[in-house]
Structures are given as structure tokens and as C-alpha cells.
Coordinates of C-alpha atoms and ligand atoms in Angstrom, one line a residue:
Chain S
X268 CA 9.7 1.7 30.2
X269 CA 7.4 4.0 28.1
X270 CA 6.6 2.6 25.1
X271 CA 5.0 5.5 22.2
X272 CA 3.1 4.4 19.4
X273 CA 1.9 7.0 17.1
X274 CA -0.9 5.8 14.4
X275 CA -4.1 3.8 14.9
X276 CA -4.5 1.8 12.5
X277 CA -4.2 -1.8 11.2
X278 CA -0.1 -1.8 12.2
X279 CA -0.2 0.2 15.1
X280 CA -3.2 -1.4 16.3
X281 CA -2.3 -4.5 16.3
X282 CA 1.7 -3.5 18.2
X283 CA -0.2 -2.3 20.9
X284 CA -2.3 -5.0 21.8
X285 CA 0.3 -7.6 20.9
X286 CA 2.6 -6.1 23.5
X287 CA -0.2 -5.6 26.2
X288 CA -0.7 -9.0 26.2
X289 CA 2.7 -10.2 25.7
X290 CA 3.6 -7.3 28.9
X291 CA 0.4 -7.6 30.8
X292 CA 2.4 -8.4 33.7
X293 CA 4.6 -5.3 33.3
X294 CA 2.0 -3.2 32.7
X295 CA 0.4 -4.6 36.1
X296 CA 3.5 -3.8 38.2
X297 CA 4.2 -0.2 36.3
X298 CA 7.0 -1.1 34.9
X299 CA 5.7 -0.8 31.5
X300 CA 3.3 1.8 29.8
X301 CA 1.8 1.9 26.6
X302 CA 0.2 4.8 25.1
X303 CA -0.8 5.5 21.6
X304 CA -1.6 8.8 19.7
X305 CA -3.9 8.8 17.0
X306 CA -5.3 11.0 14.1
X307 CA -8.8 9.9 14.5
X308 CA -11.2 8.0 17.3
X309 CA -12.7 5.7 14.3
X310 CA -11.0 2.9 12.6
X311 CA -11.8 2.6 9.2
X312 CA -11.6 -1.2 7.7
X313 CA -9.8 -0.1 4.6
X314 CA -10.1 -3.0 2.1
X315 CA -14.5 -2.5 2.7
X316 CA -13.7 1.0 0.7
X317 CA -13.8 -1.5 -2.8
X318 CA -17.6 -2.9 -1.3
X319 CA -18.7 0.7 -0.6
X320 CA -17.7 1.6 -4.3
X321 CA -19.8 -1.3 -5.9
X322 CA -22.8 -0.4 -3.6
X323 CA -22.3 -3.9 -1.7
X324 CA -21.2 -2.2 2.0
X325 CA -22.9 1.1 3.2
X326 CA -19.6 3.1 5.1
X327 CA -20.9 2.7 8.3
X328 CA -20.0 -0.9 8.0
X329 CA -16.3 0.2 7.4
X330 CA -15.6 1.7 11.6
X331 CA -15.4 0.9 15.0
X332 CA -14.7 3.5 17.9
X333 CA -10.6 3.0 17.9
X334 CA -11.0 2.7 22.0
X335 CA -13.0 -0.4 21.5
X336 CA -10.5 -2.1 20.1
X337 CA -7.8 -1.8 22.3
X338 CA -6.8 -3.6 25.8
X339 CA -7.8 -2.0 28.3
X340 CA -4.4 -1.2 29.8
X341 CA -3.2 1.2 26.7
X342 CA -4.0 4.6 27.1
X343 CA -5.5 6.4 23.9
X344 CA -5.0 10.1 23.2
X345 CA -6.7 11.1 19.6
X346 CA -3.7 13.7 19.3
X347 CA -1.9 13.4 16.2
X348 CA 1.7 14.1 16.5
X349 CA 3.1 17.0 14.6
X350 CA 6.7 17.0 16.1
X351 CA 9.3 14.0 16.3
X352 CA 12.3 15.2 18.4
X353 CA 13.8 12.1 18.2
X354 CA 17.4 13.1 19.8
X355 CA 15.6 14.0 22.3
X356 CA 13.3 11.3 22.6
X357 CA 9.9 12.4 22.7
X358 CA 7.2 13.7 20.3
X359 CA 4.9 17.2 20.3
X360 CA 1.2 17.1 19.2
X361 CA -1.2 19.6 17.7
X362 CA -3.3 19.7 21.3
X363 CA -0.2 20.9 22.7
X364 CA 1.5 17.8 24.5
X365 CA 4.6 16.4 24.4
X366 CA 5.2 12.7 25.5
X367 CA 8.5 11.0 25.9
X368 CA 9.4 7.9 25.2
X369 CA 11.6 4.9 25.3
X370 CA 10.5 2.5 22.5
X371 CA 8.4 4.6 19.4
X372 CA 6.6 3.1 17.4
X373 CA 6.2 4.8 14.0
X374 CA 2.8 3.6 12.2
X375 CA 1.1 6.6 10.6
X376 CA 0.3 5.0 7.3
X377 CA 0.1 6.9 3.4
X378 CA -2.5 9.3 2.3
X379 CA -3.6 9.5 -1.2
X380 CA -2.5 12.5 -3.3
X381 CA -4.3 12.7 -6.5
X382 CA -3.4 16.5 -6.6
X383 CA 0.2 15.3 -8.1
X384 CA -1.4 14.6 -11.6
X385 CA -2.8 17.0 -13.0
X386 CA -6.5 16.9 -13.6
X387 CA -6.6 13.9 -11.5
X388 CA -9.1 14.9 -8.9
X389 CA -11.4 16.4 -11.5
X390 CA -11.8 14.0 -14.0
X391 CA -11.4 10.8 -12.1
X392 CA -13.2 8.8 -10.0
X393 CA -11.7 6.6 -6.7
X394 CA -12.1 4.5 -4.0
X395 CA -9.6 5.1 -1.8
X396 CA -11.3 7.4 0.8
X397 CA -15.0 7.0 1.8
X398 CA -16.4 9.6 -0.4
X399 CA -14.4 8.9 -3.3
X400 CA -16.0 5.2 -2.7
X401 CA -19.7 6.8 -2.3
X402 CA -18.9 9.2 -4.9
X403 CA -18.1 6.7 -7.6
X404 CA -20.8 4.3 -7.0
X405 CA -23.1 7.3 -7.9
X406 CA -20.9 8.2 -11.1
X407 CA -21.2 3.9 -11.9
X408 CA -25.2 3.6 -11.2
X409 CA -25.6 6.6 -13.7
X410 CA -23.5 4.9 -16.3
X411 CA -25.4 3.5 -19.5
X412 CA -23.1 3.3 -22.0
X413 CA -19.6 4.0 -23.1
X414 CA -15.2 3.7 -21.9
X415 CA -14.2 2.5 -18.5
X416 CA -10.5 3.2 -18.2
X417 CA -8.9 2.0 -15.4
X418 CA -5.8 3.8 -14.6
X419 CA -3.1 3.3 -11.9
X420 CA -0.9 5.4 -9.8
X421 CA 2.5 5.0 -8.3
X422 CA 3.4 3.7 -5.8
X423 CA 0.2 2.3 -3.9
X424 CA -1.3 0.6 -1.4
X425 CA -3.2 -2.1 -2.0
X426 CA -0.9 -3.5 -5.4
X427 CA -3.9 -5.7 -5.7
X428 CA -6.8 -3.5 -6.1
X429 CA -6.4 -2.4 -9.8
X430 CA -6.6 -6.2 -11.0
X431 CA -10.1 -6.3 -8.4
X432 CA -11.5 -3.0 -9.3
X433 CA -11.3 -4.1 -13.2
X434 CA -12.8 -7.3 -11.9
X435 CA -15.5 -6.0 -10.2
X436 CA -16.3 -3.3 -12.9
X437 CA -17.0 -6.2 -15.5
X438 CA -19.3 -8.2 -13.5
X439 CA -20.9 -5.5 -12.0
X440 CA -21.5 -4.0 -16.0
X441 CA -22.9 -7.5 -16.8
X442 CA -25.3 -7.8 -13.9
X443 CA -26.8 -4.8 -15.2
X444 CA -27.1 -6.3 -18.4
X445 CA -25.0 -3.5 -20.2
X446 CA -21.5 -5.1 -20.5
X447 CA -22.0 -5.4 -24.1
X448 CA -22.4 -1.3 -24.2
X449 CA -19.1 -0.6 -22.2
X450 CA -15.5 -0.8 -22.7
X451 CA -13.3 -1.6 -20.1
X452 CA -9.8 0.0 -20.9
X453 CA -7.0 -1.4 -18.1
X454 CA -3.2 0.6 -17.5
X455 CA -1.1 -0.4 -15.4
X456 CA 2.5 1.4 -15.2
X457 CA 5.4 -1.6 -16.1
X458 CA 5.6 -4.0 -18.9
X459 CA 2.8 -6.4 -17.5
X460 CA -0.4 -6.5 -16.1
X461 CA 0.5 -7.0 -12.5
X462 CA 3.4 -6.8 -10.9
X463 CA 3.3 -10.3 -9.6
X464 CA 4.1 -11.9 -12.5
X465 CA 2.0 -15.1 -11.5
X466 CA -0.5 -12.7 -11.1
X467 CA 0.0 -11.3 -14.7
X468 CA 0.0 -14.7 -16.1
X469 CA -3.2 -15.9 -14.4
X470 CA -5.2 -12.6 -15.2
X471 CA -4.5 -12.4 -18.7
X472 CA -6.3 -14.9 -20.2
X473 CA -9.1 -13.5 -17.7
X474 CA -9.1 -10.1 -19.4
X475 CA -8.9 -11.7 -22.7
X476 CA -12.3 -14.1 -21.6
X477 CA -14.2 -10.9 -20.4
X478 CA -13.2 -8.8 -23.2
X479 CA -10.8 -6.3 -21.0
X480 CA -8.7 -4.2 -23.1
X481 CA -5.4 -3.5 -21.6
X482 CA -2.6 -1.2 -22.0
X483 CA 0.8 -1.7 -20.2
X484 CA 4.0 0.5 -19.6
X485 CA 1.3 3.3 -18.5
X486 CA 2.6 5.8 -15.9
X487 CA -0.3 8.4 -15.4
X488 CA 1.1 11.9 -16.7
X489 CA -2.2 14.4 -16.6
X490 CA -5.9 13.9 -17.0
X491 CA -8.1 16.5 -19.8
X492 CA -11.1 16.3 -17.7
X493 CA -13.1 18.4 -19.9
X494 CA -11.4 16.5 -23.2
X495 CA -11.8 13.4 -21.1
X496 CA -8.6 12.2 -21.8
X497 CA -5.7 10.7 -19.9
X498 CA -2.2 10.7 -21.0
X499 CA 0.9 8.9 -19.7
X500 CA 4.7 10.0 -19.2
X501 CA 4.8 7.2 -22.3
X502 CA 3.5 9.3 -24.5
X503 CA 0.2 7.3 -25.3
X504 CA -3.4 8.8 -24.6
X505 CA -6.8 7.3 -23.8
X506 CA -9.9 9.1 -24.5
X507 CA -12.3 8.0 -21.5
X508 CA -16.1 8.3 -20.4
X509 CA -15.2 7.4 -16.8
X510 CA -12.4 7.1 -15.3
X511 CA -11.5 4.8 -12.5
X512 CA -8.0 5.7 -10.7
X513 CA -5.7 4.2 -8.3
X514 CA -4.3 7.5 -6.8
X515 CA -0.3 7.5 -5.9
X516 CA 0.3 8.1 -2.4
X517 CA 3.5 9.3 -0.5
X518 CA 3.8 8.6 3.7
X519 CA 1.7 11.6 5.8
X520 CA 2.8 15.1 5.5
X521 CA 4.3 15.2 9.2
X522 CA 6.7 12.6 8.3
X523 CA 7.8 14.5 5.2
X524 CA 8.1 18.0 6.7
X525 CA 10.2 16.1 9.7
X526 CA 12.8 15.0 7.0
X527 CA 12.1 11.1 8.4
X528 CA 12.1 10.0 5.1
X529 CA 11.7 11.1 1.5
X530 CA 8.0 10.6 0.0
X531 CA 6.7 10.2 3.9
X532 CA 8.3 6.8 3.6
X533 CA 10.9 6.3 6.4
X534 CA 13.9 4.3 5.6
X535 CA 13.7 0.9 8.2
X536 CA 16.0 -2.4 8.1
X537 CA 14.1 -4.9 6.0
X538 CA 14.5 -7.3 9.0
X539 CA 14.5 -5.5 12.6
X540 CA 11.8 -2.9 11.1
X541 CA 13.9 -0.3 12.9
X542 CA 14.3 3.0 11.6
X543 CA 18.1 3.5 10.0
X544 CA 19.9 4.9 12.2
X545 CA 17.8 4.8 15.5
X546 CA 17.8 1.7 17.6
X547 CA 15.0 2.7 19.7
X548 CA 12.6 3.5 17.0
X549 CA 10.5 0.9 14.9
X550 CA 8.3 1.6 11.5
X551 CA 5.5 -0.6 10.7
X552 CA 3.1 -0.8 8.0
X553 CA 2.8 1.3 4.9
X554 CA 4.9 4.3 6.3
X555 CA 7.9 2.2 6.0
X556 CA 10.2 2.5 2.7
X557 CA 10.6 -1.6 2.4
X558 CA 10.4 -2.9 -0.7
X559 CA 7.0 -4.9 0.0
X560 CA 3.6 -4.0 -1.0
X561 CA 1.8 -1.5 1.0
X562 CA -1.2 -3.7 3.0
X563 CA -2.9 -4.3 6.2
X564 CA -1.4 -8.4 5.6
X565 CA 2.5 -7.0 5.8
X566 CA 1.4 -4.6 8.6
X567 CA 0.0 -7.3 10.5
X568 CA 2.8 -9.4 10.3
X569 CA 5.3 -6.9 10.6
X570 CA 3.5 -5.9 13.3
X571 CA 3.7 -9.3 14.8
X572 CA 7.5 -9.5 15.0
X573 CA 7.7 -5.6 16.5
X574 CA 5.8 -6.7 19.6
X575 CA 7.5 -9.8 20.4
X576 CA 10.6 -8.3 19.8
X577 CA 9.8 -4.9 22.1
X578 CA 8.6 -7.5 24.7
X579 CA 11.6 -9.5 24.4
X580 CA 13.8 -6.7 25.0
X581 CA 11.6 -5.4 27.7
X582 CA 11.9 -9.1 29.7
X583 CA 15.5 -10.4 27.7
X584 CA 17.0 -7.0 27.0
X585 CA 17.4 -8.7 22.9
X586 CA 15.1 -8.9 20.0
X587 CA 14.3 -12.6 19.2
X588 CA 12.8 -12.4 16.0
X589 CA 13.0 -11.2 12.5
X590 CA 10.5 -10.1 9.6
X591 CA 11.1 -12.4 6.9
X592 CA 8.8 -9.9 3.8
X593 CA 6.0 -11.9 4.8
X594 CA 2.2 -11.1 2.7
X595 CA -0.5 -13.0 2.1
X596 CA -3.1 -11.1 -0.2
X597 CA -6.7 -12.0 -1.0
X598 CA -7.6 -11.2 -4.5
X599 CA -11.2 -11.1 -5.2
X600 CA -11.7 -11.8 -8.8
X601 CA -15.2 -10.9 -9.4
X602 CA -18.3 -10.8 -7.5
X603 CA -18.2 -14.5 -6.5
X604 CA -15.0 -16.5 -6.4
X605 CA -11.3 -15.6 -5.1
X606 CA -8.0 -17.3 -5.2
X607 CA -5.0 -15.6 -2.6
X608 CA -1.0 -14.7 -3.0
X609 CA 0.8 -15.7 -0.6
X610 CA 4.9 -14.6 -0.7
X611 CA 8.2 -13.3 1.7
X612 CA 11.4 -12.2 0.7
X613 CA 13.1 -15.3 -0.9
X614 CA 9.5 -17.2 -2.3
X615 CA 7.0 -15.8 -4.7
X616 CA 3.7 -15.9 -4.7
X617 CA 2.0 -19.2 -6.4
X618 CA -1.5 -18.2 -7.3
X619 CA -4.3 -21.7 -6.5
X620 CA -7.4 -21.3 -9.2
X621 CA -9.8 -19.1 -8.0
X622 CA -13.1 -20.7 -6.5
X623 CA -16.1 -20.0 -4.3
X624 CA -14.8 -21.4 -1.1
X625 CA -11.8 -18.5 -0.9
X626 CA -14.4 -15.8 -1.6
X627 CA -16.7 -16.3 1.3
X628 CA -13.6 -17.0 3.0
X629 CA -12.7 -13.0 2.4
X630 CA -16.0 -12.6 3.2
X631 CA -15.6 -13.9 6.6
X632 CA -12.9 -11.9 6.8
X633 CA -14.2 -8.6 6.2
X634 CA -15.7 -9.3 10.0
X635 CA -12.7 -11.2 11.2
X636 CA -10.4 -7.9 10.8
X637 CA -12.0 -6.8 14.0
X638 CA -10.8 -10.1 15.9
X639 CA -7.6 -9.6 13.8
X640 CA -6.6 -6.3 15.0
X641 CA -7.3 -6.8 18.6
X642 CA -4.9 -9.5 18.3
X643 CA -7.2 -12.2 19.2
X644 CA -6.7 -13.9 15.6
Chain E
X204 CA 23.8 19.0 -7.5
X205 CA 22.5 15.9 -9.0
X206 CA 22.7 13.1 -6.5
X207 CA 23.0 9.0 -6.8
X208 CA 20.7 6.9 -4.9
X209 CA 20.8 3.4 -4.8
X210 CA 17.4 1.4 -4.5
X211 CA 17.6 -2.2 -2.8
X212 CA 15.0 -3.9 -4.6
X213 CA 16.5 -7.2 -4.2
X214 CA 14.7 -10.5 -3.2
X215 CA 11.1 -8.2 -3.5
X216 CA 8.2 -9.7 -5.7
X217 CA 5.5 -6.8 -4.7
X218 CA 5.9 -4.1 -5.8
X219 CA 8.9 -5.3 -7.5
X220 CA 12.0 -3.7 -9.3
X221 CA 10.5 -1.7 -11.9
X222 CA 7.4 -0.5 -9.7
X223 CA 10.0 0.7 -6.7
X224 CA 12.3 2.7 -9.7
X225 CA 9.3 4.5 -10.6
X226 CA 8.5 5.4 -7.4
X227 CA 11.8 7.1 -7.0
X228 CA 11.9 8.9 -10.4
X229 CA 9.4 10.5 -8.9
X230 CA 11.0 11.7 -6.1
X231 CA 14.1 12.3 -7.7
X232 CA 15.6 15.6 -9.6
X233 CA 16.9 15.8 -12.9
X234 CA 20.0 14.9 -13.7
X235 CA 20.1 12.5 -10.6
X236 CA 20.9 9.2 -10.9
X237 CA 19.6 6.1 -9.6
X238 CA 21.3 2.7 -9.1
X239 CA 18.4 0.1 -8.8
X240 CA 19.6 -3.4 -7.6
X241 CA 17.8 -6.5 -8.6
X242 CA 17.6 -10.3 -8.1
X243 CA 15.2 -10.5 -10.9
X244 CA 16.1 -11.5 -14.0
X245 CA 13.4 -9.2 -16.2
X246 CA 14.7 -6.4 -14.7
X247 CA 17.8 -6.3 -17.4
X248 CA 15.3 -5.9 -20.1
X249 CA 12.0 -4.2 -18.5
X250 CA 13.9 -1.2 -17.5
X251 CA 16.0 -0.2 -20.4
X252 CA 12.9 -0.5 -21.9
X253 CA 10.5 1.7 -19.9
X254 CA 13.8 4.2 -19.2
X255 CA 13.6 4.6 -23.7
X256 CA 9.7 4.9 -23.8
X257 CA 9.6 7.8 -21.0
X258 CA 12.5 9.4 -22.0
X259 CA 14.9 8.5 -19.3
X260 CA 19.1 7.6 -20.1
X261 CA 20.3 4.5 -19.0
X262 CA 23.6 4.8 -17.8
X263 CA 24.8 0.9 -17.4
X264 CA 23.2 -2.3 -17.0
X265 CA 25.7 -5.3 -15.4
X266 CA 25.2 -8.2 -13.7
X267 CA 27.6 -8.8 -10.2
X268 CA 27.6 -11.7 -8.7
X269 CA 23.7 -12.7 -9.4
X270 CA 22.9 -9.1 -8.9
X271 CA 21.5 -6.9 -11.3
X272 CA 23.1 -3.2 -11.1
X273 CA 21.1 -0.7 -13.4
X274 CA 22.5 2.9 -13.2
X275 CA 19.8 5.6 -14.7
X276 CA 19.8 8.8 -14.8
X277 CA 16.7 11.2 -14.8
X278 CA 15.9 13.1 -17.9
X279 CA 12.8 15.1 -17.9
Ligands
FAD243 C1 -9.5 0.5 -1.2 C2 -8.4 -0.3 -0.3 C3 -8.4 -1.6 -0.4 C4 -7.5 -2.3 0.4 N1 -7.5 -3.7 0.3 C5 -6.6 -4.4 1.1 C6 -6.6 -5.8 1.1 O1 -7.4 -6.4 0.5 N2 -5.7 -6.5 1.9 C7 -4.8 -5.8 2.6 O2 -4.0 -6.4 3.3 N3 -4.7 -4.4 2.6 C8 -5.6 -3.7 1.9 N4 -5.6 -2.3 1.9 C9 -4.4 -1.6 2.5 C10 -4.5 -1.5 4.0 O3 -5.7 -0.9 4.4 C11 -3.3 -0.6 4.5 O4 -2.1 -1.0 3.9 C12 -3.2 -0.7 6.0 O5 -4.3 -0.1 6.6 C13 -1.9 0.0 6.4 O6 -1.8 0.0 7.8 P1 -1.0 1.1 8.6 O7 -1.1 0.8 10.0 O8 0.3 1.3 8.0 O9 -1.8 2.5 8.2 P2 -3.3 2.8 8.5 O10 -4.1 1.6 8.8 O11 -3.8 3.7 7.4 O12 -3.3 3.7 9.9 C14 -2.6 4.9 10.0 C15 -3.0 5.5 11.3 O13 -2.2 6.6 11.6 C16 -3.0 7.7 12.1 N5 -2.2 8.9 11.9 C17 -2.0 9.5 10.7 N6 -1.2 10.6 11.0 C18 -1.0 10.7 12.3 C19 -0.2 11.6 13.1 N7 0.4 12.7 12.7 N8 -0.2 11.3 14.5 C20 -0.8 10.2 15.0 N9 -1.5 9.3 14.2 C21 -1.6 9.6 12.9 C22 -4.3 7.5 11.4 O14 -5.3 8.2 12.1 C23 -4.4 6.0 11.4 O15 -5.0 5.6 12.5 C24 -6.5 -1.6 1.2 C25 -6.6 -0.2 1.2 C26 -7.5 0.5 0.5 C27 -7.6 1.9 0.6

């Protein structure tokens, strides 16, 4: 049984040492093999990219060698993929390979394309990519006086991230003792603050007690960067000094020009996490179309139910589990206290009062990942 | 041709009805239609409302069996 994961990351990370475990035995006798193809020999630690942005993590916190963080038994080829043939069961890569498989495992993540809004990538700043991160600390240190707009993308990963961002931004204004000389100007694209309406409810009264401005019903539509102006599809503008931007995403090109799915996202059963249509191939993490929010919590524990079910099949021959929409978000809301949001399918999220304990708890965390994704955790 | 697409967004909190239509406006053409399904009950209201702010034509709005069916069709 040759089992094909393609994508290094949080999801595919954690499939692979899941089932190496789970098959250990297997893999001992060679009835099993697991190899993954990847895009890139480091692992970035994602969510550390909000740290980097506020000058609180240098980017060399944010890797590991991808190798180091996988059993021993899985072979690594940094090869990305740039064919699926998968009538024919096996994939073609840019070095030149082609590997076949059995089971593939589909877990190349999103990229961020700023490029589809005009102006975007001129006249905002982000932290969704290492030197956007770098890049805006630099543009935030310089700032003295004047509008923060905060402006959001769709869809996303992260859904959390604009509420922290605008978070962070006030607290980090008021530690440098200018938060009286800036206005912090929040969009967000539907008829509320957040999605999650708890969410919404909680953090309103917050942006009305730090003096947050907020504009809802938003969807970005181009960006003046020389006017320094953004507009929305709504026909409202904001006139801005910096701007701050959530980029939209879509899946990676290669799963796009393969006609897997539209966007890069490829249609999978909300349950099975199989790809429609394809009984041996499984989609994990933000690549997937499901209607859940794009982070490393649902690619975890999608993730989760993947490799016991693969192993199953492997020792049973029949899946014995299903994914039920589980996520369970930290939300950092401000330099020292957190709360989390915790939802599936059928129950929404209930939001605790933020405190102390929760934010040296994601603290902790920002190490634990490491456990996490070797599947020790 | 214009094309209909339905969008399962029942029984999802994040990103939610309204936040997944978006995201296939975008992908769509115009003069496509979409049919978005929802379990939430804001959807009735939040959509008709963002479809008449952006500029969007919302086709029918009904309610089967605890399931919202919205039918929009892109515009610009
Ligand atoms: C600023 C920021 C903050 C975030 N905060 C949080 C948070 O607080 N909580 C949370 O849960 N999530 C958070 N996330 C989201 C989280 O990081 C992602 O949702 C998660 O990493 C998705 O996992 P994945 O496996 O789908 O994709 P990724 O982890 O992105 O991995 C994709 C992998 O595929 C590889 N790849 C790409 N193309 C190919 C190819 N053609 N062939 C082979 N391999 C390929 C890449 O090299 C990479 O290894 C945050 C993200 C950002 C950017």
C-alpha cells in the first residue's frame, strides 16, 4: 500500500505522522509506505507571522527543518507536485518524478493573492507572509500620527485574525503613548463585525471601549495608493494613512490549472474529507472547499480522522470515523489576555471572558505546535 | 452560458453563509446564479441586503423545511 501525501504543512504533517504511528508495524514489514512531497524543506509556524508583525517574534522563530519533524519511517522529497493524473493514479513533479499511489493525500494549503484588488499590493500593508510581516512592523515603528484602516479580504484563512490585528494595533499605539494621535478604522465584508456572531457581540462593546471605528458590509473593491484611499464593491470609501489588509486567497495555482477545484479549493465530503468523486483521494486543511474556517485547528483535526481512517482501511479495509466541522480558535485580544472559540457542525462557538490565564496558555502554544504537529500532542 | 451553483452552507458558523456567497460571487460570471442554502436564520435578511448594496438581483428567498433557499444572480 503506497500511501502519497503532497503538502507539508500543518495538515499534511500531522496525516503523516498520525499514520506512521498508527502503521508502524506495516511500515516495518513493507507492507505500507509513506512518502510525502513538499514545496519547501522549512515549516513555517503560521499564526507567529501576527508576532513578527508587532516586532514581538523575530522570523527565525517561525521554522523548523520539515525533516525534523517527521517519523523517521516517511520518506521526504522537497518536490512539489505539478501534475495530478488521478485516473491514473499517480502524480508528476517539477524535478521530473512521477510517484504512484494508492491513498493521496491532498494538503497543499492557500496562497495569498493581493494582486486581485487592484492597488492592493502597493498601498497596503500585511502579515500574511514573512516579509509582509517584517515589512509592516517597519511601516508601524515609523508611524506617528494619523488613520489605521483595517481592511479584509475574502475568503481567508485565519477568520480570526482581523478582530486580533485591530486588537493588537490599539495596544501596541497605546504602549507607544500615541493612541490618542491615531484612528483605528475596522471593515469587515458582512453585516457584522465577525462572522461568529458571538464573536461580533463580544467585540463590539470592545471597539466601542478602545475607541475602534468600524465599518461593516465592506468587500474590498480597489486601493488609490497614491490618493490613499480604499473603496469597496458597496460603494463607500475610506481615505487611509496605513493600511492594514487581510489579503483573499484562492487554493495553490497547481490545483487550479488541474481543474481539481474552482478557486484552488477542491470539492471534499464534509464528513469522509474525500475528494467528490474519488474514493481513494482525501483533502485536508485549507485546500478543501468545506464550509469551515480555513486554520491549522480544523487541519489538525481533520487531519486526525484522515489517518485513523487510512489506517483503518489499511488493517479493517473500512473507515471508522467521521469529521464532525470540528475548530477550536485562540483569539488573542490584545497584548495580554485571550479568551478561545470553540465550535463543529451542529454547536456554535460560546466565547468565556477573556483573561490572562488563556493568553500565556497561546503562548505556550506557539512552542507546543511543534509537539502538535509531530503528533505527540 | 450563465450557470447555477448551489453552495451548501448549512449547519457552518465560520465562515458562515454570507462570507461563503461572497466567496463564490467572486468566482462566478455574470449572469450566473447562485443558490446558497442556509440553516441560519440571518441569512433571510443579511443577504437581500448585501445582494441591494453591491448591486446584485436576488432572485427568491424561501424557506423549505428549516432550510433557507436564496437564489441570486450575479450582476456586475
Ligand atoms: C498570520 C496568520 C495567522 C494564523 N493564525 C492562526 C491561528 O491562530 N490558529 C489557527 O488554527 N490557524 C491560524 N492560521 C492558519 C493556519 O496557519 C493554516 O490554516 C494552516 O497552516 C493550514 O494548513 P494546511 O496544511 O492546509 O496548509 P499549510 O500549512 O499552508 O501547508 C501547505 C503545504 O503544502 C506545500 N505545497 C504547496 N504547493 C505544493 C505542491 N505543488 N506540491 C507539494 N507541496 C506543496 C507547502 O510547501 C506547505 O508545506 C494563521 C495563518 C496566518 C497566515
Amino acid at each position: 500500500m503506497r500511501i502519497l501525501i503532497v503538502g507539508g504543512g500543518t495538515g499534511g504533517t500531522i496525516v503523516a505522522n498520525n499514520l506512521a504511528r498508527r502503521l508502524a508495524g506495516e511500515i516495518r514489514h513493507g507492507g505500507v509506505r509513506i512518502t510525502m512531497l513538499s514545496a519547501s524543506d522549512r515549516h513555517m509556524y503560521q499564526p507567529g507571522l501576527l508576532y513578527v508583525a508587532f516586532g514581538q517574534m523575530m522570523p527565525d522563530e517561525l521554522y523548523r527543518k520539515q525533516q525534523s519533524l517527521l517519523e523517521s519511517s516517511i520518506e521526504l522529497h522537497i518536490d512539489p507536485v505539478e501534475e495530478f493524473l488521478l485516473d491514473q493514479k499517480r502524480v508528476k513533479t517539477a524535478g521530473g518524478h512521477t510517484h504512484e499511489y494508492d491513498i493521496l493525500v491532498i494538503a497543499t494549503g492557500s496562497r495569498i493573492v493581493p494582486e486581485e484588488i487592484p492597488g492592493l499590493a502597493e498601498g497596503g500593508e500585511t502579515f500574511y507572509s514573512e516579509a509582509g510581516a517584517v515589512k509592516m512592523f517597519k511601516a508601524l515603528r515609523a508611524f506617528q500620527e494619523g488613520t489605521v484602516a483595517v481592511v479584509v479580504g475574502v475568503p481567508h484563512k485565519c477568520p480570526i485574525a482581523p478582530i486580533e490585528v485591530t486588537f493588537a494595533l490599539h495596544d501596541y499605539f497605546t504602549s507607544r503613548g500615541i493612541r490618542d494621535k491615531v484612528e483605528i478604522k475596522y471593515h469587515y465584508p458582512i453585516g457584522r463585525i465577525h462572522t461568529i456572531e458571538n464573536v461580533a457581540k463580544w467585540a463590539l462593546p470592545e471597539f466601542e471601549r478602545m475607541g475602534i471605528r468600524y465599518e461593516t458590509l465592506f468587500n474590498l473593491k480597489e486601493v488609490d495608493a497614491k490618493k490613499q484611499i480604499v473603496y469597496s464593491e458597496e460603494g463607500t470609501e475610506t481615505g487611509y494613512d496605513l493600511l492594514v489588509a487581510i489579503p483573499p486567497h484562492r487554493g495553490m495555482e497547481v490545483i487550479e490549472r488541474q481543474s481539481l477545484g474552482t478557486g484552488g479549493w477542491i470539492p471534499t465530503d464534509r464528513r469522509q474529507l474525500k475528494m467528490e468523486g474519488h474514493d481513494d483521494v482525501y483533502v485536508v486543511g485549507d485546500t478543501t472547499n468545506l464550509p469551515v474556517s480555513k486554520t491549522g485547528s480544523a487541519a489538525h483535526f481533520e487531519a486526525e480522522v484522515i489517518a485513523q481512517n487510512i489506517a483503518s482501511e489499511v488493517k479493517i479495509g473500512a473507515p471508522v470515523c467521521e469529521y464532525d466541522g470540528k475548530v477550536y480558535c485562540f483569539i488573542e485580544t490584545g497584548y495580554d489576555s485571550a479568551t478561545y472559540a470553540m465550535f463543529n457542525y451542529e454547536n456554535p462557538p460560546e466565547l468565556k471572558a477573556p483573561n490572562k490565564a488563556m493568553h500565556w496558555f497561546k503562548t505556550s502554544y506557539n512552542k507546543m505546535y511543534w509537539t502538535s504537529v509531530r503528533g505527540l500532542l | 452560458m450563465s450557470q447555477e451553483t448551489t453552495i451548501d452552507a448549512r449547519n457552518t458558523f465560520c465562515p458562515g453563509p454570507l462570507m461563503e456567497l461572497i466567496t463564490y460571487m467572486k468566482q462566478a460570471n455574470v449572469g450566473d446564479t447562485l443558490e446558497l442554502l442556509s440553516t441560519d436564520a440571518g441569512t433571510a435578511s443579511d443577504v437581500p441586503e448585501w445582494a441591494r448594496k453591491v448591486g446584485h438581483e436576488m432572485l427568491s428567498s424561501e424557506n423549505r423545511d428549516g432550510v433557507w433557499h436564496l437564489r441570486i444572480r450575479k450582476a456586475k
